[in-house]
Each structure stands twice: as structure tokens, then as C-alpha cells.
PDB file of C-alpha atoms in Angstrom:
ATOM      1  CA  MET S  27      72.889 166.106 110.926  1.00 46.00           C
ATOM      2  CA  ALA S  28      76.129 164.807 111.658  1.00 52.00           C
ATOM      3  CA  GLU S  29      78.902 165.007 109.178  1.00 65.00           C
ATOM      4  CA  ARG S  30      79.499 161.948 107.076  1.00 79.00           C
ATOM      5  CA  VAL S  31      82.684 160.071 108.245  1.00 83.00           C
ATOM      6  CA  ARG S  32      85.145 159.966 105.342  1.00 84.00           C
ATOM      7  CA  VAL S  33      88.911 159.434 104.834  1.00 85.00           C
ATOM      8  CA  ARG S  34      90.860 162.565 103.935  1.00 85.00           C
ATOM      9  CA  GLU S  35      91.953 163.162 100.550  1.00 84.00           C
ATOM     10  CA  ILE S  36      94.873 160.914  99.659  1.00 82.00           C
ATOM     11  CA  GLY S  37      97.409 161.524  96.887  1.00 81.00           C
ATOM     12  CA  ASP S  38      98.218 159.056  94.107  1.00 82.00           C
ATOM     13  CA  ASP S  39     101.447 157.925  95.738  1.00 83.00           C
ATOM     14  CA  GLU S  40      99.423 157.035  98.964  1.00 83.00           C
ATOM     15  CA  GLY S  41      96.634 155.327  96.764  1.00 80.00           C
ATOM     16  CA  GLN S  42      99.322 153.220  94.932  1.00 83.00           C
ATOM     17  CA  ARG S  43     100.873 152.228  98.403  1.00 82.00           C
ATOM     18  CA  LEU S  44      97.331 151.254  99.778  1.00 81.00           C
ATOM     19  CA  LEU S  45      96.882 149.053  96.515  1.00 81.00           C
ATOM     20  CA  ARG S  46     100.393 147.540  97.209  1.00 80.00           C
ATOM     21  CA  ILE S  47      99.283 146.488 100.724  1.00 78.00           C
ATOM     22  CA  ILE S  48      95.911 144.904  99.720  1.00 77.00           C
ATOM     23  CA  ARG S  49      97.474 142.916  96.673  1.00 76.00           C
ATOM     24  CA  ARG S  50     100.232 141.606  98.679  1.00 69.00           C
ATOM     25  CA  GLY S  51      98.079 138.456  99.267  1.00 55.00           C
ATOM     26  CA  THR S  52      96.947 136.538 102.227  1.00 50.00           C
ATOM     27  CA  GLY S  53      98.635 137.393 105.517  1.00 53.00           C
ATOM     28  CA  SER S  54      97.563 139.281 108.620  1.00 63.00           C
ATOM     29  CA  LEU S  55      93.840 139.869 108.289  1.00 64.00           C
ATOM     30  CA  VAL S  56      94.302 143.335 110.193  1.00 68.00           C
ATOM     31  CA  THR S  57      97.079 144.661 107.843  1.00 72.00           C
ATOM     32  CA  TRP S  58      94.802 143.565 104.711  1.00 73.00           C
ATOM     33  CA  ARG S  59      91.350 144.817 105.986  1.00 79.00           C
ATOM     34  CA  ARG S  60      92.411 148.419 107.349  1.00 83.00           C
ATOM     35  CA  PRO S  61      93.914 149.453 104.066  1.00 83.00           C
ATOM     36  CA  GLN S  62      90.866 148.173 102.111  1.00 83.00           C
ATOM     37  CA  MET S  63      88.655 150.126 104.567  1.00 87.00           C
ATOM     38  CA  VAL S  64      90.544 153.377 103.628  1.00 87.00           C
ATOM     39  CA  LEU S  65      90.657 152.843 100.107  1.00 85.00           C
ATOM     40  CA  LEU S  66      87.002 152.107  99.595  1.00 86.00           C
ATOM     41  CA  SER S  67      86.180 155.265 101.767  1.00 86.00           C
ATOM     42  CA  ALA S  68      88.541 157.264  99.437  1.00 85.00           C
ATOM     43  CA  GLN S  69      86.451 155.999  96.339  1.00 83.00           C
ATOM     44  CA  GLY S  70      83.198 157.333  98.174  1.00 84.00           C
ATOM     45  CA  MET S  71      81.802 154.229  99.429  1.00 87.00           C
ATOM     46  CA  ALA S  72      79.729 154.904 102.659  1.00 87.00           C
ATOM     47  CA  VAL S  73      80.679 153.535 106.118  1.00 88.00           C
ATOM     48  CA  ALA S  74      77.820 151.150 106.407  1.00 87.00           C
ATOM     49  CA  LYS S  75      78.644 149.666 102.869  1.00 87.00           C
ATOM     50  CA  ILE S  76      82.229 149.247 103.719  1.00 87.00           C
ATOM     51  CA  ALA S  77      81.415 147.413 106.872  1.00 85.00           C
ATOM     52  CA  GLU S  78      79.289 144.968 104.843  1.00 84.00           C
ATOM     53  CA  VAL S  79      82.131 144.551 102.417  1.00 81.00           C
ATOM     54  CA  THR S  80      84.802 144.085 104.752  1.00 78.00           C
ATOM     55  CA  PHE S  81      82.593 141.899 107.303  1.00 76.00           C
ATOM     56  CA  THR S  82      82.798 144.146 110.339  1.00 80.00           C
ATOM     57  CA  SER S  83      81.093 146.873 112.102  1.00 82.00           C
ATOM     58  CA  ALA S  84      80.411 150.284 111.111  1.00 85.00           C
ATOM     59  CA  ASP S  85      82.039 151.626 114.466  1.00 85.00           C
ATOM     60  CA  ARG S  86      85.125 149.665 113.479  1.00 83.00           C
ATOM     61  CA  VAL S  87      85.211 151.354 110.087  1.00 87.00           C
ATOM     62  CA  ARG S  88      84.794 154.598 111.550  1.00 87.00           C
ATOM     63  CA  ASP S  89      87.822 154.156 114.057  1.00 86.00           C
ATOM     64  CA  VAL S  90      89.842 153.085 111.240  1.00 87.00           C
ATOM     65  CA  ILE S  91      89.138 156.089 109.105  1.00 87.00           C
ATOM     66  CA  HIS S  92      89.549 158.589 111.922  1.00 88.00           C
ATOM     67  CA  ASN S  93      92.863 156.890 112.863  1.00 87.00           C
ATOM     68  CA  PHE S  94      94.095 157.100 109.334  1.00 86.00           C
ATOM     69  CA  ASN S  95      93.155 160.648 109.015  1.00 87.00           C
ATOM     70  CA  ALA S  96      95.241 161.569 112.273  1.00 85.00           C
ATOM     71  CA  ASP S  97      98.167 159.241 112.023  1.00 83.00           C
ATOM     72  CA  GLY S  98      98.314 158.069 108.363  1.00 84.00           C
ATOM     73  CA  PHE S  99      99.773 154.621 107.322  1.00 82.00           C
ATOM     74  CA  ASP S 100     101.110 154.215 110.992  1.00 81.00           C
ATOM     75  CA  SER S 101      97.534 153.421 112.143  1.00 81.00           C
ATOM     76  CA  LEU S 102      97.242 150.703 109.579  1.00 80.00           C
ATOM     77  CA  TYR S 103      99.508 148.299 111.111  1.00 76.00           C
ATOM     78  CA  PRO S 104      98.613 146.536 114.637  1.00 69.00           C
ATOM     79  CA  LYS S 105     100.785 147.292 117.403  1.00 66.00           C
ATOM     80  CA  TYR S 106     101.384 143.894 118.814  1.00 57.00           C
ATOM     81  CA  LYS S 107     102.124 143.653 122.509  1.00 55.00           C
ATOM     82  CA  GLY S 108     104.283 141.378 124.651  1.00 54.00           C
ATOM     83  CA  GLY S 109     107.272 143.187 125.273  1.00 53.00           C
ATOM     84  CA  GLN S 110     110.322 144.141 123.256  1.00 52.00           C
ATOM     85  CA  PRO S 111     110.418 141.938 120.182  1.00 45.00           C
ATOM     86  CA  LYS S 112     113.768 139.742 119.469  1.00 45.00           C
ATOM     87  CA  THR S 113     115.894 140.521 116.819  1.00 43.00           C
ATOM     88  CA  LEU S 114     115.048 138.774 113.683  1.00 44.00           C
ATOM     89  CA  THR S 115     118.016 136.815 112.769  1.00 45.00           C
ATOM     90  CA  LEU S 116     118.405 133.553 110.723  1.00 40.00           C
ATOM     91  CA  ARG S 117     119.832 130.415 112.075  1.00 42.00           C
ATOM     92  CA  ALA S 118     123.404 130.137 112.188  1.00 38.00           C
ATOM     93  CA  PRO S 119     125.278 127.413 110.065  1.00 39.00           C
ATOM     94  CA  GLY S 120     125.720 124.498 112.414  1.00 42.00           C
ATOM     95  CA  ASP S 121     123.872 126.071 115.306  1.00 42.00           C
ATOM     96  CA  GLN S 122     121.094 123.927 116.767  1.00 38.00           C
ATOM     97  CA  GLU S 123     119.441 126.710 118.693  1.00 41.00           C
ATOM     98  CA  ASP S 124     116.504 128.301 116.860  1.00 41.00           C
ATOM     99  CA  HIS S 125     117.022 132.049 116.883  1.00 41.00           C
ATOM    100  CA  GLN S 126     113.912 132.691 114.614  1.00 54.00           C
ATOM    101  CA  VAL S 127     111.118 134.797 116.061  1.00 62.00           C
ATOM    102  CA  GLN S 128     108.060 132.451 116.803  1.00 74.00           C
ATOM    103  CA  PRO S 129     104.640 133.633 116.223  1.00 75.00           C
ATOM    104  CA  ALA S 130     103.337 132.528 119.447  1.00 74.00           C
ATOM    105  CA  GLU S 131     105.879 134.508 121.384  1.00 75.00           C
ATOM    106  CA  HIS S 132     103.990 137.678 120.074  1.00 72.00           C
ATOM    107  CA  GLY S 133     100.386 136.245 120.520  1.00 71.00           C
ATOM    108  CA  LEU S 134      99.693 135.754 117.072  1.00 75.00           C
ATOM    109  CA  PRO S 135      97.134 133.101 116.198  1.00 73.00           C
ATOM    110  CA  PHE S 136      99.022 130.666 114.006  1.00 73.00           C
ATOM    111  CA  SER S 137     102.076 128.457 114.745  1.00 73.00           C
ATOM    112  CA  THR S 138     104.229 129.100 111.576  1.00 74.00           C
ATOM    113  CA  TRP S 139     105.170 131.970 109.203  1.00 73.00           C
ATOM    114  CA  SER S 140     104.213 132.429 105.772  1.00 76.00           C
ATOM    115  CA  LEU S 141     105.831 135.010 103.576  1.00 75.00           C
ATOM    116  CA  ALA S 142     102.670 137.415 103.674  1.00 76.00           C
ATOM    117  CA  LYS S 143     102.635 137.075 107.490  1.00 77.00           C
ATOM    118  CA  LEU S 144     106.170 137.692 107.948  1.00 78.00           C
ATOM    119  CA  ALA S 145     106.315 140.645 105.730  1.00 76.00           C
ATOM    120  CA  ASP S 146     103.254 142.281 107.732  1.00 76.00           C
ATOM    121  CA  PHE S 147     104.919 141.546 110.912  1.00 78.00           C
ATOM    122  CA  LEU S 148     108.317 143.363 109.874  1.00 78.00           C
ATOM    123  CA  VAL S 149     106.358 146.154 108.754  1.00 76.00           C
ATOM    124  CA  ALA S 150     104.198 146.412 111.703  1.00 75.00           C
ATOM    125  CA  GLU S 151     107.226 146.163 114.324  1.00 73.00           C
ATOM    126  CA  GLY S 152     109.060 148.921 112.395  1.00 72.00           C
ATOM    127  CA  VAL S 153     111.722 146.798 111.075  1.00 74.00           C
ATOM    128  CA  VAL S 154     111.332 147.720 107.427  1.00 73.00           C
ATOM    129  CA  ASP S 155     108.979 150.479 106.000  1.00 70.00           C
ATOM    130  CA  ASP S 156     107.772 148.086 103.148  1.00 73.00           C
ATOM    131  CA  ILE S 157     108.798 144.926 101.597  1.00 75.00           C
ATOM    132  CA  SER S 158     107.376 142.579  99.023  1.00 74.00           C
ATOM    133  CA  HIS S 159     106.891 138.852  99.451  1.00 71.00           C
ATOM    134  CA  GLU S 160     109.378 138.188  96.588  1.00 74.00           C
ATOM    135  CA  GLY S 161     111.913 140.710  98.143  1.00 75.00           C
ATOM    136  CA  LEU S 162     111.514 138.742 101.527  1.00 77.00           C
ATOM    137  CA  ARG S 163     111.789 135.476 100.043  1.00 75.00           C
ATOM    138  CA  SER S 164     115.089 136.635  98.170  1.00 76.00           C
ATOM    139  CA  LEU S 165     116.533 137.814 101.434  1.00 77.00           C
ATOM    140  CA  LEU S 166     115.709 134.805 103.395  1.00 73.00           C
ATOM    141  CA  LEU S 167     117.144 132.411 100.574  1.00 71.00           C
ATOM    142  CA  ARG S 168     120.155 134.487  99.894  1.00 73.00           C
ATOM    143  CA  GLU S 169     121.150 134.547 103.810  1.00 72.00           C
ATOM    144  CA  GLU S 170     120.645 130.634 103.987  1.00 68.00           C
ATOM    145  CA  GLY S 171     122.903 130.172 100.730  1.00 71.00           C
ATOM    146  CA  VAL S 172     119.933 128.614  98.717  1.00 64.00           C
ATOM    147  CA  THR S 173     119.654 129.116  94.956  1.00 66.00           C
ATOM    148  CA  PHE S 174     117.277 128.037  92.505  1.00 65.00           C
ATOM    149  CA  GLN S 175     118.601 124.672  90.928  1.00 67.00           C
ATOM    150  CA  ARG S 176     117.189 122.142  88.923  1.00 72.00           C
ATOM    151  CA  MET S 177     116.921 118.567  90.330  1.00 69.00           C
ATOM    152  CA  LYS S 178     118.402 115.673  88.640  1.00 74.00           C
ATOM    153  CA  THR S 179     117.730 112.018  89.425  1.00 77.00           C
ATOM    154  CA  TRP S 180     119.515 108.880  88.286  1.00 75.00           C
ATOM    155  CA  LYS S 181     119.308 105.051  88.772  1.00 77.00           C
ATOM    156  CA  THR S 182     122.013 102.752  89.296  1.00 79.00           C
ATOM    157  CA  SER S 183     122.026  98.747  89.402  1.00 81.00           C
ATOM    158  CA  ARG S 184     122.735  96.504  92.412  1.00 84.00           C
ATOM    159  CA  ASP S 185     123.859  93.851  90.126  1.00 84.00           C
ATOM    160  CA  PRO S 186     127.485  92.922  91.167  1.00 88.00           C
ATOM    161  CA  ASN S 187     128.334  91.817  87.572  1.00 88.00           C
ATOM    162  CA  TYR S 188     126.555  95.171  86.206  1.00 86.00           C
ATOM    163  CA  ALA S 189     129.935  96.506  84.795  1.00 88.00           C
ATOM    164  CA  THR S 190     130.922  93.481  82.953  1.00 91.00           C
ATOM    165  CA  LYS S 191     127.351  93.023  81.396  1.00 89.00           C
ATOM    166  CA  LYS S 192     127.349  96.574  80.322  1.00 89.00           C
ATOM    167  CA  ALA S 193     130.848  96.426  78.878  1.00 91.00           C
ATOM    168  CA  ARG S 194     129.641  93.283  77.102  1.00 91.00           C
ATOM    169  CA  ILE S 195     126.544  94.766  75.511  1.00 91.00           C
ATOM    170  CA  GLU S 196     128.510  97.977  74.474  1.00 91.00           C
ATOM    171  CA  HIS S 197     130.994  95.605  72.660  1.00 91.00           C
ATOM    172  CA  LEU S 198     127.880  94.063  70.769  1.00 92.00           C
ATOM    173  CA  TYR S 199     126.385  97.260  69.832  1.00 91.00           C
ATOM    174  CA  ALA S 200     129.963  98.320  68.395  1.00 91.00           C
ATOM    175  CA  ILE S 201     130.005  95.008  66.365  1.00 90.00           C
ATOM    176  CA  ALA S 202     126.413  95.788  64.991  1.00 89.00           C
ATOM    177  CA  ASP S 203     127.601  99.486  64.032  1.00 88.00           C
ATOM    178  CA  GLY S 204     130.602  98.166  62.184  1.00 86.00           C
ATOM    179  CA  GLU S 205     133.143  99.979  64.590  1.00 87.00           C
ATOM    180  CA  VAL S 206     134.455  96.786  65.741  1.00 86.00           C
ATOM    181  CA  ILE S 207     135.311  93.580  63.708  1.00 87.00           C
ATOM    182  CA  PRO S 208     133.916  90.431  65.303  1.00 85.00           C
ATOM    183  CA  GLU S 209     136.526  87.755  66.326  1.00 86.00           C
ATOM    184  CA  GLU S 210     136.053  83.968  65.467  1.00 84.00           C
ATOM    185  CA  ASP S 211     133.952  83.245  68.442  1.00 86.00           C
ATOM    186  CA  GLU S 212     131.798  86.310  68.429  1.00 90.00           C
ATOM    187  CA  PRO S 213     128.478  86.802  66.948  1.00 92.00           C
ATOM    188  CA  ASP S 214     127.801  88.534  63.665  1.00 90.00           C
ATOM    189  CA  VAL S 215     124.028  89.616  64.158  1.00 92.00           C
ATOM    190  CA  ILE S 216     122.902  91.410  67.256  1.00 93.00           C
ATOM    191  CA  PHE S 217     119.076  91.368  68.236  1.00 94.00           C
ATOM    192  CA  CYS S 218     117.571  93.719  71.099  1.00 93.00           C
ATOM    193  CA  LEU S 219     114.522  91.722  72.275  1.00 93.00           C
ATOM    194  CA  ASP S 220     111.542  92.973  74.431  1.00 91.00           C
ATOM    195  CA  GLU S 221     108.057  92.094  75.232  1.00 89.00           C
ATOM    196  CA  PHE S 222     105.007  94.140  76.152  1.00 86.00           C
ATOM    197  CA  GLY S 223     101.616  93.232  77.500  1.00 80.00           C
ATOM    198  CA  PRO S 224      99.152  92.558  78.292  1.00 84.00           C
ATOM    199  CA  LEU S 225      97.330  94.675  75.500  1.00 83.00           C
ATOM    200  CA  ASN S 226      93.346  94.943  75.689  1.00 76.00           C
ATOM    201  CA  LEU S 227      90.801  97.174  74.158  1.00 66.00           C
ATOM    202  CA  GLN S 228      89.496  99.562  76.691  1.00 65.00           C
ATOM    203  CA  PRO S 229      86.776 102.341  76.127  1.00 63.00           C
ATOM    204  CA  HIS S 230      88.052 105.862  76.208  1.00 65.00           C
ATOM    205  CA  PRO S 231      85.769 108.857  75.565  1.00 67.00           C
ATOM    206  CA  GLY S 232      86.803 111.133  72.749  1.00 70.00           C
ATOM    207  CA  ARG S 233      85.623 112.759  69.698  1.00 76.00           C
ATOM    208  CA  GLN S 234      85.867 112.095  65.939  1.00 73.00           C
ATOM    209  CA  TRP S 235      84.758 113.353  62.537  1.00 78.00           C
ATOM    210  CA  ALA S 236      82.231 110.846  61.301  1.00 71.00           C
ATOM    211  CA  GLU S 237      79.313 110.834  58.668  1.00 73.00           C
ATOM    212  CA  ARG S 238      76.007 112.124  59.962  1.00 72.00           C
ATOM    213  CA  GLY S 239      73.456 109.820  61.024  1.00 69.00           C
ATOM    214  CA  GLY S 240      69.580 109.907  61.638  1.00 69.00           C
ATOM    215  CA  ARG S 241      67.477 111.803  59.305  1.00 71.00           C
ATOM    216  CA  HIS S 242      70.534 114.055  57.927  1.00 71.00           C
ATOM    217  CA  LYS S 243      72.324 111.062  56.701  1.00 71.00           C
ATOM    218  CA  ASP S 244      72.616 110.215  53.006  1.00 76.00           C
ATOM    219  CA  PRO S 245      69.508 108.223  52.023  1.00 76.00           C
ATOM    220  CA  ASP S 246      71.641 105.810  49.879  1.00 79.00           C
ATOM    221  CA  ARG S 247      73.780 104.662  52.835  1.00 76.00           C
ATOM    222  CA  GLU S 248      73.069 102.180  55.406  1.00 74.00           C
ATOM    223  CA  PRO S 249      72.489 102.955  58.896  1.00 68.00           C
ATOM    224  CA  ARG S 250      75.802 103.527  60.817  1.00 66.00           C
ATOM    225  CA  ARG S 251      76.363 100.782  63.453  1.00 66.00           C
ATOM    226  CA  ARG S 252      76.380 101.871  66.784  1.00 66.00           C
ATOM    227  CA  ARG S 253      79.161 101.189  69.131  1.00 64.00           C
ATOM    228  CA  ARG S 254      79.171 100.776  72.823  1.00 65.00           C
ATOM    229  CA  ALA S 255      82.020 100.503  75.306  1.00 63.00           C
ATOM    230  CA  THR S 256      82.544  97.229  77.038  1.00 65.00           C
ATOM    231  CA  TYR S 257      84.986  96.322  79.697  1.00 68.00           C
ATOM    232  CA  THR S 258      84.462  92.454  78.918  1.00 70.00           C
ATOM    233  CA  ARG S 259      87.295  90.478  77.510  1.00 70.00           C
ATOM    234  CA  PRO S 260      85.737  87.458  75.297  1.00 72.00           C
ATOM    235  CA  HIS S 261      88.634  86.776  73.489  1.00 73.00           C
ATOM    236  CA  GLY S 262      91.436  87.476  75.872  1.00 78.00           C
ATOM    237  CA  VAL S 263      94.210  89.857  75.720  1.00 83.00           C
ATOM    238  CA  ARG S 264      97.483  89.820  73.694  1.00 87.00           C
ATOM    239  CA  HIS S 265     101.258  90.074  74.449  1.00 90.00           C
ATOM    240  CA  PRO S 266     103.657  91.450  71.686  1.00 92.00           C
ATOM    241  CA  PHE S 267     107.038  90.272  71.334  1.00 93.00           C
ATOM    242  CA  ALA S 268     109.495  92.417  69.275  1.00 94.00           C
ATOM    243  CA  ALA S 269     113.130  92.032  68.134  1.00 94.00           C
ATOM    244  CA  TYR S 270     115.106  94.815  66.548  1.00 94.00           C
ATOM    245  CA  ASP S 271     118.023  93.831  64.237  1.00 93.00           C
ATOM    246  CA  LEU S 272     120.748  96.539  64.817  1.00 90.00           C
ATOM    247  CA  ALA S 273     122.651  95.801  61.629  1.00 86.00           C
ATOM    248  CA  LYS S 274     119.597  95.694  59.256  1.00 89.00           C
ATOM    249  CA  ASP S 275     117.475  98.368  61.063  1.00 90.00           C
ATOM    250  CA  GLN S 276     114.676  96.142  60.832  1.00 92.00           C
ATOM    251  CA  LEU S 277     112.103  95.170  63.627  1.00 94.00           C
ATOM    252  CA  TYR S 278     110.371  91.831  63.760  1.00 95.00           C
ATOM    253  CA  GLY S 279     107.324  91.205  66.034  1.00 93.00           C
ATOM    254  CA  HIS S 280     104.773  88.508  66.982  1.00 92.00           C
ATOM    255  CA  ILE S 281     101.625  88.689  68.704  1.00 91.00           C
ATOM    256  CA  LYS S 282     101.170  85.907  71.419  1.00 89.00           C
ATOM    257  CA  PRO S 283      97.970  84.967  73.322  1.00 87.00           C
ATOM    258  CA  LYS S 284     100.185  84.279  76.515  1.00 86.00           C
ATOM    259  CA  LYS S 285     103.288  85.352  77.724  1.00 87.00           C
ATOM    260  CA  ASN S 286     105.390  82.593  79.057  1.00 88.00           C
ATOM    261  CA  ARG S 287     108.550  80.406  78.588  1.00 89.00           C
ATOM    262  CA  THR S 288     107.119  78.448  75.840  1.00 90.00           C
ATOM    263  CA  ARG S 289     105.936  81.510  73.682  1.00 91.00           C
ATOM    264  CA  PHE S 290     109.170  83.448  74.346  1.00 90.00           C
ATOM    265  CA  LEU S 291     111.441  80.269  73.015  1.00 92.00           C
ATOM    266  CA  GLU S 292     109.183  80.144  70.057  1.00 92.00           C
ATOM    267  CA  PHE S 293     110.042  83.721  69.143  1.00 93.00           C
ATOM    268  CA  CYS S 294     113.575  83.037  69.640  1.00 92.00           C
ATOM    269  CA  ARG S 295     113.683  80.126  67.415  1.00 93.00           C
ATOM    270  CA  TYR S 296     112.082  82.174  64.747  1.00 94.00           C
ATOM    271  CA  LEU S 297     114.811  84.736  64.884  1.00 94.00           C
ATOM    272  CA  ARG S 298     117.236  82.060  64.626  1.00 93.00           C
ATOM    273  CA  SER S 299     115.524  80.898  61.586  1.00 93.00           C
ATOM    274  CA  LEU S 300     116.141  84.282  59.826  1.00 93.00           C
ATOM    275  CA  TYR S 301     119.948  83.579  59.233  1.00 93.00           C
ATOM    276  CA  PRO S 302     121.782  80.478  58.147  1.00 93.00           C
ATOM    277  CA  PRO S 303     123.012  78.043  61.120  1.00 90.00           C
ATOM    278  CA  GLU S 304     126.664  78.852  60.455  1.00 91.00           C
ATOM    279  CA  ILE S 305     125.869  82.697  61.353  1.00 91.00           C
ATOM    280  CA  ARG S 306     125.891  83.047  64.945  1.00 92.00           C
ATOM    281  CA  ILE S 307     123.550  85.701  66.603  1.00 93.00           C
ATOM    282  CA  ALA S 308     123.249  87.355  69.824  1.00 93.00           C
ATOM    283  CA  ILE S 309     119.923  88.454  71.677  1.00 92.00           C
ATOM    284  CA  VAL S 310     120.220  91.458  74.240  1.00 92.00           C
ATOM    285  CA  LEU S 311     117.291  91.024  76.608  1.00 88.00           C
ATOM    286  CA  ASP S 312     115.461  93.066  78.852  1.00 77.00           C
ATOM    287  CA  ASN S 313     115.084  91.268  82.180  1.00 65.00           C
ATOM    288  CA  PHE S 314     112.446  88.712  80.849  1.00 54.00           C
ATOM    289  CA  SER S 315     112.089  86.548  83.906  1.00 49.00           C
ATOM    290  CA  ARG S 316     110.521  83.531  82.364  1.00 46.00           C
ATOM    291  CA  THR S 317     113.670  82.128  80.574  1.00 43.00           C
TER     292      THR S 317
END
């Protein structure tokens, strides 16, 4: 009977190196499958079972095991052909020519590099003995002068009178806070007014604590009314109008069936009625277009 094909005895360091290659992630299928075959053989798995797990032929598994027994880790990396490889360099600042090695130049079946594929390629070509994905990522980013940063965004107004309006509103806020004494023609009361809507009831799934129903309920309690979700609006929608009195720290609000000029002016007249006529008030609006 022919002797069973099995990988030679490997040490702890070699086993850990095989695990690192396998756990490196998706990349070159060859450099991921060959170490897997070797490691499974070291664990005592038969060639036929290894071929079934790695989706290849038994002859291919035998070749990988024989090559590893003879050449060690050098046999795990594919020897890509196509001439002498170009030197792996990054694009120089301001240089429009791309000096990066392209996968197609080496007959690889993909058009762009991933970290996993590039790391496997560098190891296979002998550029480095071993390199992790994060190590390669840090190297590339550092060479390009890229650092990890948090993006910040902001908005600016296109209104040509924005600076004047902003200064006026800040001055009114200072009056409300008591930081500035209002002059004779300036308001004594400041409101901030806004609207929201339409508001409507919509069904939302969820859970809650409720009294038990059916045969488990309290016999003296009436049956619980069943509630069903509906998207109909038999009574329309509602639009809240709200105004905040900065000096009193008080909020006023009205619920209106419609949101138009008439309802808005009604709410403004209500705010005017809160103070005597001789007291001048100012209302800071939030772009309400119907006025």
C-alpha cells in the first residue's frame, strides 16, 4: 500500500505563520488556499477531505504538500511570470504619470489592487517577507501624506444682507438677556417664532405594557377596545405655531388646521395682545414664506 501523503512535522512558529497568512483576509486565492491545505494536512486530515474542503482536486493537494515539504514557505506563493517586475513606487507629488504597478501587467485577473491582493503580491515577488494589511495601509498613507482626520461641515447664507440681519438679531438677543439697554425706538420684548407641520397620526409598530385580555383578563373589567392602524385622515392634519419669549423664558403655541398667511397673522395678533400697546415687541422669524 502506498504511503499516505502528509505534510512534514511543523513547529509552533510555522503553524502561527500559516494562520496569519490564512487570516489575512480575502486576497489572492492561491496564497490563501495553499496554506490552508498545509495546515489541514498538519491537523491530520486526509488528502481527499482536504480537496473537498478547498474545492480542488486531490492531485493538486498532493502537489502542494510535496512542494511545501521540499521548499517550505517559498512554495506557498505563486511565481507570477511576465518579465522583471517594475519597482513598486508611489506617485510623486505633482507628477501626472502613474508609476504604480498595475495588476494587468502581471497577468492577474483583476484591474485594481486591494490591500489583501497587494500584500500577497509583494510577498510573492519577494519585496517583503511578510506584511499585514494594516501595515501596508499605514505605509501607503504615510508615503502619500495622508492622516486620519474628522471631517467638518458648515453652511453659509447667500443672502447679501446676511451680516446686517445677523447683527440685528444678535443685538435683539442681547436686549432680551439684559446685556444691552434698549433705546427709545427699540423693542422691549423679543419673540422667536416658528411653525411646524403638517402633523398627522401614523401607525408605528411597537410594544407596550397593557392589561391582559381574553380569558386571562380581570372578570370585572370591560373588554379592551381593539385598535387598528389606519392611514386615513378623516379629520385632516394640524400645524403648530409656537413663539418663545426670551425675557420670560415662556413658550406660547397654537394648533391651526391650516398653515397660511391668515393663520400666521392671527397668531401674531395673539402675541401682540400679550403686552400693552405702548410696549414695542420684535418677532424673529425663521423664513416663513407666507408673510
